[in-house]
Each structure stands twice: as C-alpha cells, then as structure tokens.
C-alpha cells in the first residue's frame, strides 16, 4: 500500500488531476507515472485505472488502482506523468 503525501501530490500536477477525477467520478483512467521500487529501480506505470472503495453503507473508505503496463525508466530526467483530465 502506498500513501501519498501532500508534497508528492503538489509536485505532480498530473497526479493531482487523477485524484481530482477520481473524487468527481468515482474512477479515472489513463494515468502514467514514474514510480520507484524498494530497491531504488525506477519504472513507469502506464494505463492506470484508479477507483474509490466504498463500504456496505456507501461510505468511501479508500482507493484502489491497477496498471496494465509498465516499463523501465532511464536514469535521466523525464516527464513525471500524464492523465486524462
């Protein structure tokens, strides 16, 4: 499980866009973002779908995400992501 800090979200406008879309629509698709594994290896997650989780009473209790592709990232600076907003 990954918890995002406000600092992480504020540094990545496309991530903020994804989270805003999930809040508005209960799900969003099309995000691409750079991640870092525990080992320090950098990789891109692509074609991400994120959705809200709700309990039996209809209360939001969290979010879940799935990504359908990933690829190795180069060591140089790159675009940090994209999303359909």
PDB file of C-alpha atoms in Angstrom:
ATOM      1  CA  UNK A   1       0.000   0.000   0.000  1.00  0.00           C
ATOM      2  CA  UNK A   2       1.272   3.453  -0.874  1.00  0.00           C
ATOM      3  CA  UNK A   3       0.156   6.545   0.968  1.00  0.00           C
ATOM      4  CA  UNK A   4       0.742   9.806  -0.850  1.00  0.00           C
ATOM      5  CA  UNK A   5       1.837  12.925   0.965  1.00  0.00           C
ATOM      6  CA  UNK A   6       0.520  16.377   0.110  1.00  0.00           C
ATOM      7  CA  UNK A   7       4.045  17.255  -1.014  1.00  0.00           C
ATOM      8  CA  UNK A   8       4.082  14.380  -3.528  1.00  0.00           C
ATOM      9  CA  UNK A   9       0.704  15.386  -4.924  1.00  0.00           C
ATOM     10  CA  UNK A  10       1.603  19.079  -5.165  1.00  0.00           C
ATOM     11  CA  UNK A  11       4.812  18.277  -7.089  1.00  0.00           C
ATOM     12  CA  UNK A  12       2.915  16.286  -9.725  1.00  0.00           C
ATOM     13  CA  UNK A  13       0.005  18.140 -11.332  1.00  0.00           C
ATOM     14  CA  UNK A  14      -0.997  15.078 -13.359  1.00  0.00           C
ATOM     15  CA  UNK A  15      -1.344  13.035 -10.170  1.00  0.00           C
ATOM     16  CA  UNK A  16      -3.470  15.801  -8.650  1.00  0.00           C
ATOM     17  CA  UNK A  17      -5.568  15.715 -11.833  1.00  0.00           C
ATOM     18  CA  UNK A  18      -6.040  11.934 -11.483  1.00  0.00           C
ATOM     19  CA  UNK A  19      -7.057  12.202  -7.823  1.00  0.00           C
ATOM     20  CA  UNK A  20      -9.479  15.046  -8.590  1.00  0.00           C
ATOM     21  CA  UNK A  21     -11.064  12.991 -11.393  1.00  0.00           C
ATOM     22  CA  UNK A  22     -11.494  10.001  -9.048  1.00  0.00           C
ATOM     23  CA  UNK A  23     -13.131  12.239  -6.464  1.00  0.00           C
ATOM     24  CA  UNK A  24     -15.555  13.668  -9.077  1.00  0.00           C
ATOM     25  CA  UNK A  25     -16.371  10.478 -10.981  1.00  0.00           C
ATOM     26  CA  UNK A  26     -15.502   7.656  -8.536  1.00  0.00           C
ATOM     27  CA  UNK A  27     -12.880   6.409 -11.045  1.00  0.00           C
ATOM     28  CA  UNK A  28     -10.373   7.656 -13.620  1.00  0.00           C
ATOM     29  CA  UNK A  29      -8.242   6.060 -16.326  1.00  0.00           C
ATOM     30  CA  UNK A  30      -5.236   6.846 -18.470  1.00  0.00           C
ATOM     31  CA  UNK A  31      -2.652   7.954 -15.901  1.00  0.00           C
ATOM     32  CA  UNK A  32       1.066   7.362 -16.494  1.00  0.00           C
ATOM     33  CA  UNK A  33       3.554   7.993 -13.701  1.00  0.00           C
ATOM     34  CA  UNK A  34       7.089   7.333 -12.573  1.00  0.00           C
ATOM     35  CA  UNK A  35       7.465   5.038  -9.554  1.00  0.00           C
ATOM     36  CA  UNK A  36      10.438   3.888  -7.527  1.00  0.00           C
ATOM     37  CA  UNK A  37      10.717   0.308  -6.271  1.00  0.00           C
ATOM     38  CA  UNK A  38      12.005  -0.511  -2.796  1.00  0.00           C
ATOM     39  CA  UNK A  39      15.300  -1.465  -4.466  1.00  0.00           C
ATOM     40  CA  UNK A  40      15.600   2.031  -5.963  1.00  0.00           C
ATOM     41  CA  UNK A  41      14.840   0.876  -9.525  1.00  0.00           C
ATOM     42  CA  UNK A  42      12.742   3.458 -11.391  1.00  0.00           C
ATOM     43  CA  UNK A  43       9.887   2.381 -13.650  1.00  0.00           C
ATOM     44  CA  UNK A  44       6.842   3.815 -15.382  1.00  0.00           C
ATOM     45  CA  UNK A  45       3.331   2.585 -14.639  1.00  0.00           C
ATOM     46  CA  UNK A  46       1.065   3.101 -17.623  1.00  0.00           C
ATOM     47  CA  UNK A  47      -2.623   2.938 -18.422  1.00  0.00           C
ATOM     48  CA  UNK A  48      -3.559   3.232 -14.739  1.00  0.00           C
ATOM     49  CA  UNK A  49      -7.162   2.962 -13.595  1.00  0.00           C
ATOM     50  CA  UNK A  50      -7.982   4.230 -10.089  1.00  0.00           C
ATOM     51  CA  UNK A  51     -11.313   3.964  -8.291  1.00  0.00           C
ATOM     52  CA  UNK A  52     -12.901   4.688  -4.913  1.00  0.00           C
ATOM     53  CA  UNK A  53     -13.595   1.892  -2.447  1.00  0.00           C
ATOM     54  CA  UNK A  54     -16.855   2.097  -0.523  1.00  0.00           C
ATOM     55  CA  UNK A  55     -18.200   0.037   2.342  1.00  0.00           C
ATOM     56  CA  UNK A  56     -21.648  -1.528   2.593  1.00  0.00           C
ATOM     57  CA  UNK A  57     -23.099   1.768   3.826  1.00  0.00           C
ATOM     58  CA  UNK A  58     -21.788   3.598   0.749  1.00  0.00           C
ATOM     59  CA  UNK A  59     -19.065   5.464   2.656  1.00  0.00           C
ATOM     60  CA  UNK A  60     -15.729   5.972   0.889  1.00  0.00           C
ATOM     61  CA  UNK A  61     -13.070   4.053   2.769  1.00  0.00           C
ATOM     62  CA  UNK A  62     -10.124   4.301   0.390  1.00  0.00           C
ATOM     63  CA  UNK A  63      -8.934   3.996  -3.177  1.00  0.00           C
ATOM     64  CA  UNK A  64      -7.516   1.228  -5.317  1.00  0.00           C
ATOM     65  CA  UNK A  65      -5.569   1.265  -8.562  1.00  0.00           C
ATOM     66  CA  UNK A  66      -4.442  -1.143 -11.233  1.00  0.00           C
ATOM     67  CA  UNK A  67      -1.965  -0.608 -14.028  1.00  0.00           C
ATOM     68  CA  UNK A  68      -1.906  -2.623 -17.178  1.00  0.00           C
ATOM     69  CA  UNK A  69       1.602  -1.905 -18.442  1.00  0.00           C
ATOM     70  CA  UNK A  70       4.934  -0.909 -17.009  1.00  0.00           C
ATOM     71  CA  UNK A  71       8.326  -0.143 -18.478  1.00  0.00           C
ATOM     72  CA  UNK A  72      11.822   0.533 -17.223  1.00  0.00           C
ATOM     73  CA  UNK A  73      12.743   4.186 -16.763  1.00  0.00           C
ATOM     74  CA  UNK A  74      16.022   5.682 -17.870  1.00  0.00           C
ATOM     75  CA  UNK A  75      18.259   7.312 -15.295  1.00  0.00           C
ATOM     76  CA  UNK A  76      17.816  10.780 -16.820  1.00  0.00           C
ATOM     77  CA  UNK A  77      15.063  13.263 -16.005  1.00  0.00           C
ATOM     78  CA  UNK A  78      11.737  12.588 -17.720  1.00  0.00           C
ATOM     79  CA  UNK A  79       8.182  13.761 -17.729  1.00  0.00           C
ATOM     80  CA  UNK A  80       6.587  12.647 -14.453  1.00  0.00           C
ATOM     81  CA  UNK A  81       3.268  11.577 -15.867  1.00  0.00           C
ATOM     82  CA  UNK A  82       0.131  12.232 -17.790  1.00  0.00           C
ATOM     83  CA  UNK A  83      -3.558  11.844 -17.144  1.00  0.00           C
ATOM     84  CA  UNK A  84      -6.809  12.362 -18.972  1.00  0.00           C
ATOM     85  CA  UNK A  85      -8.377  15.327 -17.188  1.00  0.00           C
TER      86      UNK A  85
END
